[in-house]
Coordinates of C-alpha atoms in Angstrom, one line a residue:
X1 CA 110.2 59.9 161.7
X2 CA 107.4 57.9 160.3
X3 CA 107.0 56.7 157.0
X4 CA 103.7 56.5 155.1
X5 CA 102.6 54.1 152.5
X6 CA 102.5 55.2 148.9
X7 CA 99.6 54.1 147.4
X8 CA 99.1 56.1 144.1
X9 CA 101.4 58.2 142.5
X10 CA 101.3 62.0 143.0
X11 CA 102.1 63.4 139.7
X12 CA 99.3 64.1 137.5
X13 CA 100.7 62.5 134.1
X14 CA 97.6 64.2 132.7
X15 CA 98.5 68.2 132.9
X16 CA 102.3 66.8 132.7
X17 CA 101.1 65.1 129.0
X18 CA 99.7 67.9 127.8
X19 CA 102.8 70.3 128.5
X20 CA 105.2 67.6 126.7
X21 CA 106.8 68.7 123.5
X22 CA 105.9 66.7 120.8
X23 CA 110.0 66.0 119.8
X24 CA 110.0 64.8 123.6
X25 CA 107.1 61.9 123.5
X26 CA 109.3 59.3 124.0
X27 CA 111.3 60.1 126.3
X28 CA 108.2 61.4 128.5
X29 CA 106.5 57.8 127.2
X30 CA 109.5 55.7 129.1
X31 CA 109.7 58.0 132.0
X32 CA 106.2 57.6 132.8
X33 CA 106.4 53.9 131.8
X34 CA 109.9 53.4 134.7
X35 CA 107.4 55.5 136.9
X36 CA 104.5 53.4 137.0
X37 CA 107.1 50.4 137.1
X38 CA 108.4 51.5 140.1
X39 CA 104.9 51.7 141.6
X40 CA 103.8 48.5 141.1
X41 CA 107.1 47.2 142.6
X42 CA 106.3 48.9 145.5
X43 CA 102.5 48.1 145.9
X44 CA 103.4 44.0 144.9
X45 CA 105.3 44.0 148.9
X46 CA 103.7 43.9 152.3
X47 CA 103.2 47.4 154.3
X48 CA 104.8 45.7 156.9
X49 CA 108.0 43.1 157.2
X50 CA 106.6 39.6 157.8
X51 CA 107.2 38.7 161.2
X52 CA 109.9 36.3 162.5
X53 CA 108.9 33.6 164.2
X54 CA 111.6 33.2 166.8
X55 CA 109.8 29.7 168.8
X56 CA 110.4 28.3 165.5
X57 CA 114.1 29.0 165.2
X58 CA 114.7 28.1 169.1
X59 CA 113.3 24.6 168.6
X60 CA 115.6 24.1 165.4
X61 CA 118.7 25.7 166.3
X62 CA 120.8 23.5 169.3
X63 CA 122.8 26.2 170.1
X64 CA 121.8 27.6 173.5
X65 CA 121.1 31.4 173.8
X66 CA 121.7 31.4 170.1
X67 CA 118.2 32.9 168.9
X68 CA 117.7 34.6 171.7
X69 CA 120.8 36.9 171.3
X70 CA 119.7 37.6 167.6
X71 CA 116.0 38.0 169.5
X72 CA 117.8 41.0 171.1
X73 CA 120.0 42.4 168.7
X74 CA 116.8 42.4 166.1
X75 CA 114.4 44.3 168.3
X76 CA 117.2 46.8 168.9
X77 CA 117.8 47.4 165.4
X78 CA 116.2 50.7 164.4
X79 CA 116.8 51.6 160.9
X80 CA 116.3 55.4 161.0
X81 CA 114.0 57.1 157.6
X82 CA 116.9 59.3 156.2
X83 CA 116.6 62.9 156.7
X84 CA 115.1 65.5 153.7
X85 CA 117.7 67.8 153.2
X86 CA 116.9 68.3 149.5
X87 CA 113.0 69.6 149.7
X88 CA 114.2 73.2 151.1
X89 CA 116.5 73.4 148.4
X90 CA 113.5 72.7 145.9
X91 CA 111.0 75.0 148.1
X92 CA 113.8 77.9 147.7
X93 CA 114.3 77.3 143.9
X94 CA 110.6 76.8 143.1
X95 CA 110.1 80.2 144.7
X96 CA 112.7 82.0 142.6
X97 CA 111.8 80.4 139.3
X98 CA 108.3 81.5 140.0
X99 CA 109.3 85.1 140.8
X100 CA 110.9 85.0 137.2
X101 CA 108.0 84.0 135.7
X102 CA 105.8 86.3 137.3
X103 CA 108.8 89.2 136.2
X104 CA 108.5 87.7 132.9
X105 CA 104.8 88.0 132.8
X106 CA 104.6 91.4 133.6
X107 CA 107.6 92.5 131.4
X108 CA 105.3 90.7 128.4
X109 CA 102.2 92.4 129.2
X110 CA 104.0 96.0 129.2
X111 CA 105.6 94.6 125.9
X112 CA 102.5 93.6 124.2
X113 CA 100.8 96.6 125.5
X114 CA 103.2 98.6 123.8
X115 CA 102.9 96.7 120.6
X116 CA 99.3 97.0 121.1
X117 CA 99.9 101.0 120.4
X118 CA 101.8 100.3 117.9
X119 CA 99.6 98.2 115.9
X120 CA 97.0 100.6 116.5
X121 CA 98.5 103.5 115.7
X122 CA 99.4 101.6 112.0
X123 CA 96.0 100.4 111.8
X124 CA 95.2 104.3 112.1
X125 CA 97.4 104.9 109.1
X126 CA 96.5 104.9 105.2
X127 CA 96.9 101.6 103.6
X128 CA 100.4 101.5 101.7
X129 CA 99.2 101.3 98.6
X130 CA 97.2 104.2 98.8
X131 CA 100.0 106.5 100.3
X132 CA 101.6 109.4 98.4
X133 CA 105.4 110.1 99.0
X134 CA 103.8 113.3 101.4
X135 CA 101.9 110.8 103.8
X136 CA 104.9 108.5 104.4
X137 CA 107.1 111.2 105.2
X138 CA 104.5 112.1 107.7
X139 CA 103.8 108.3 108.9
X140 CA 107.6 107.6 108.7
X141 CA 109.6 111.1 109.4
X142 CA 112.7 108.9 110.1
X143 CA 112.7 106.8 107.1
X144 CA 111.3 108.8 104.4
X145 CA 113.9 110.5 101.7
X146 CA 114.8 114.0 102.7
X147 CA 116.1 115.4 100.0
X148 CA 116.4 119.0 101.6
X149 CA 117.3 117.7 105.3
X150 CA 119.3 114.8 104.8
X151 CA 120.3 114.5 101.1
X152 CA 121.1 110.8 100.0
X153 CA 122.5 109.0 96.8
X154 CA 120.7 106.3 95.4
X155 CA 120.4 103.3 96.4
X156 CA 119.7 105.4 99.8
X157 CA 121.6 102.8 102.0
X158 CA 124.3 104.3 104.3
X159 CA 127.2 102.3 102.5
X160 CA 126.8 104.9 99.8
X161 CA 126.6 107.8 101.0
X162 CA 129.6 110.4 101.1
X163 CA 130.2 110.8 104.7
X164 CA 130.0 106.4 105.5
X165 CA 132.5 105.5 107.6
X166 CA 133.4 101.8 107.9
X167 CA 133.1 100.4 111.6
X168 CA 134.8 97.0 111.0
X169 CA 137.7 98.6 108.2
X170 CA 141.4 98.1 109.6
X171 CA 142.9 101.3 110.5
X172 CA 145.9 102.1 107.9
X173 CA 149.0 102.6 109.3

């Protein structure tokens, strides 16, 4: 598998800035700064090994056969690229996590449409401060005081009222 020269870096630190909390600056700061670190590294060597100049060694070295056996056992030397066995991993998570956000989405626009009705139907309703008891009960049938229907002592909380029943009381034995 052939390998291909990095020459810039892929990630646009630009859209990735802008999407950095502002508690996280510094953290993003140094990772970019390791990043572009790394990068130069990289660029500062040569695409390509510098070649070995194997005349050279055979006039210097008096053993006979000497270079040429590590002539032989460098040209036969292959290095393989390791295999990617993480990027279908990634492919297979980046589609899920963008199925969830596209569920999220459209679970958030049925929400804010709902809230949508709901905020027009109160911006159909008389101000507060003009209402009369009688319009409440007819904006607010649930919460208004029945005192005919659903009787209630003051202060009107259900802790008060005759019939309460305590969820979290210990039974007594």
């Amino acid at each position: 598998m052939a390998t291909r020269r990095i020459t810039k870096s892929s990630i646009n630190w630009l859209a990735l800035s802008e999407r950095v909390p502002e508690h996280q600056r510094a953290q993003y700061l140094a990772f970019k700064a390791k990043s572009d670190g790394y990068l130069r590294r990289v660029m500062s060597n040569p695409e390509q090994a510098p070649a070995i100049d194997w005349a050279f060694y055979k006039s210097k070295v008096p053993v006979a056969g000497m270079v040429d056996e590590f002539q032989k056992q460098y040209s036969a030397l292959s290095i393989p690229y390791p295999p990617d066995t993480i990027k279908p991993q990634l492919d297979s998570l980046e589609k899920e996590i963008k199925s969830d956000i596209e569920k999220f989405k459209s679970e958030s626009n049925t929400r804010i449409a709902e809230y949508k009705k709901q905020l027009a139907h109160i911006a159909s309703l008389i101000p507060y401060d003009q209402m009369t008891m009688e319009d409440y009960r007819d904006a607010y049938p649930e919460d208004a005081l029945d005192p005919i229907n659903r009787p209630t002592f003051w202060p009107h909380t259900p802790e008060e009222q005759i019939d309460y029943v305590d969820k979290d009381a210990q039974p007594h034995h």
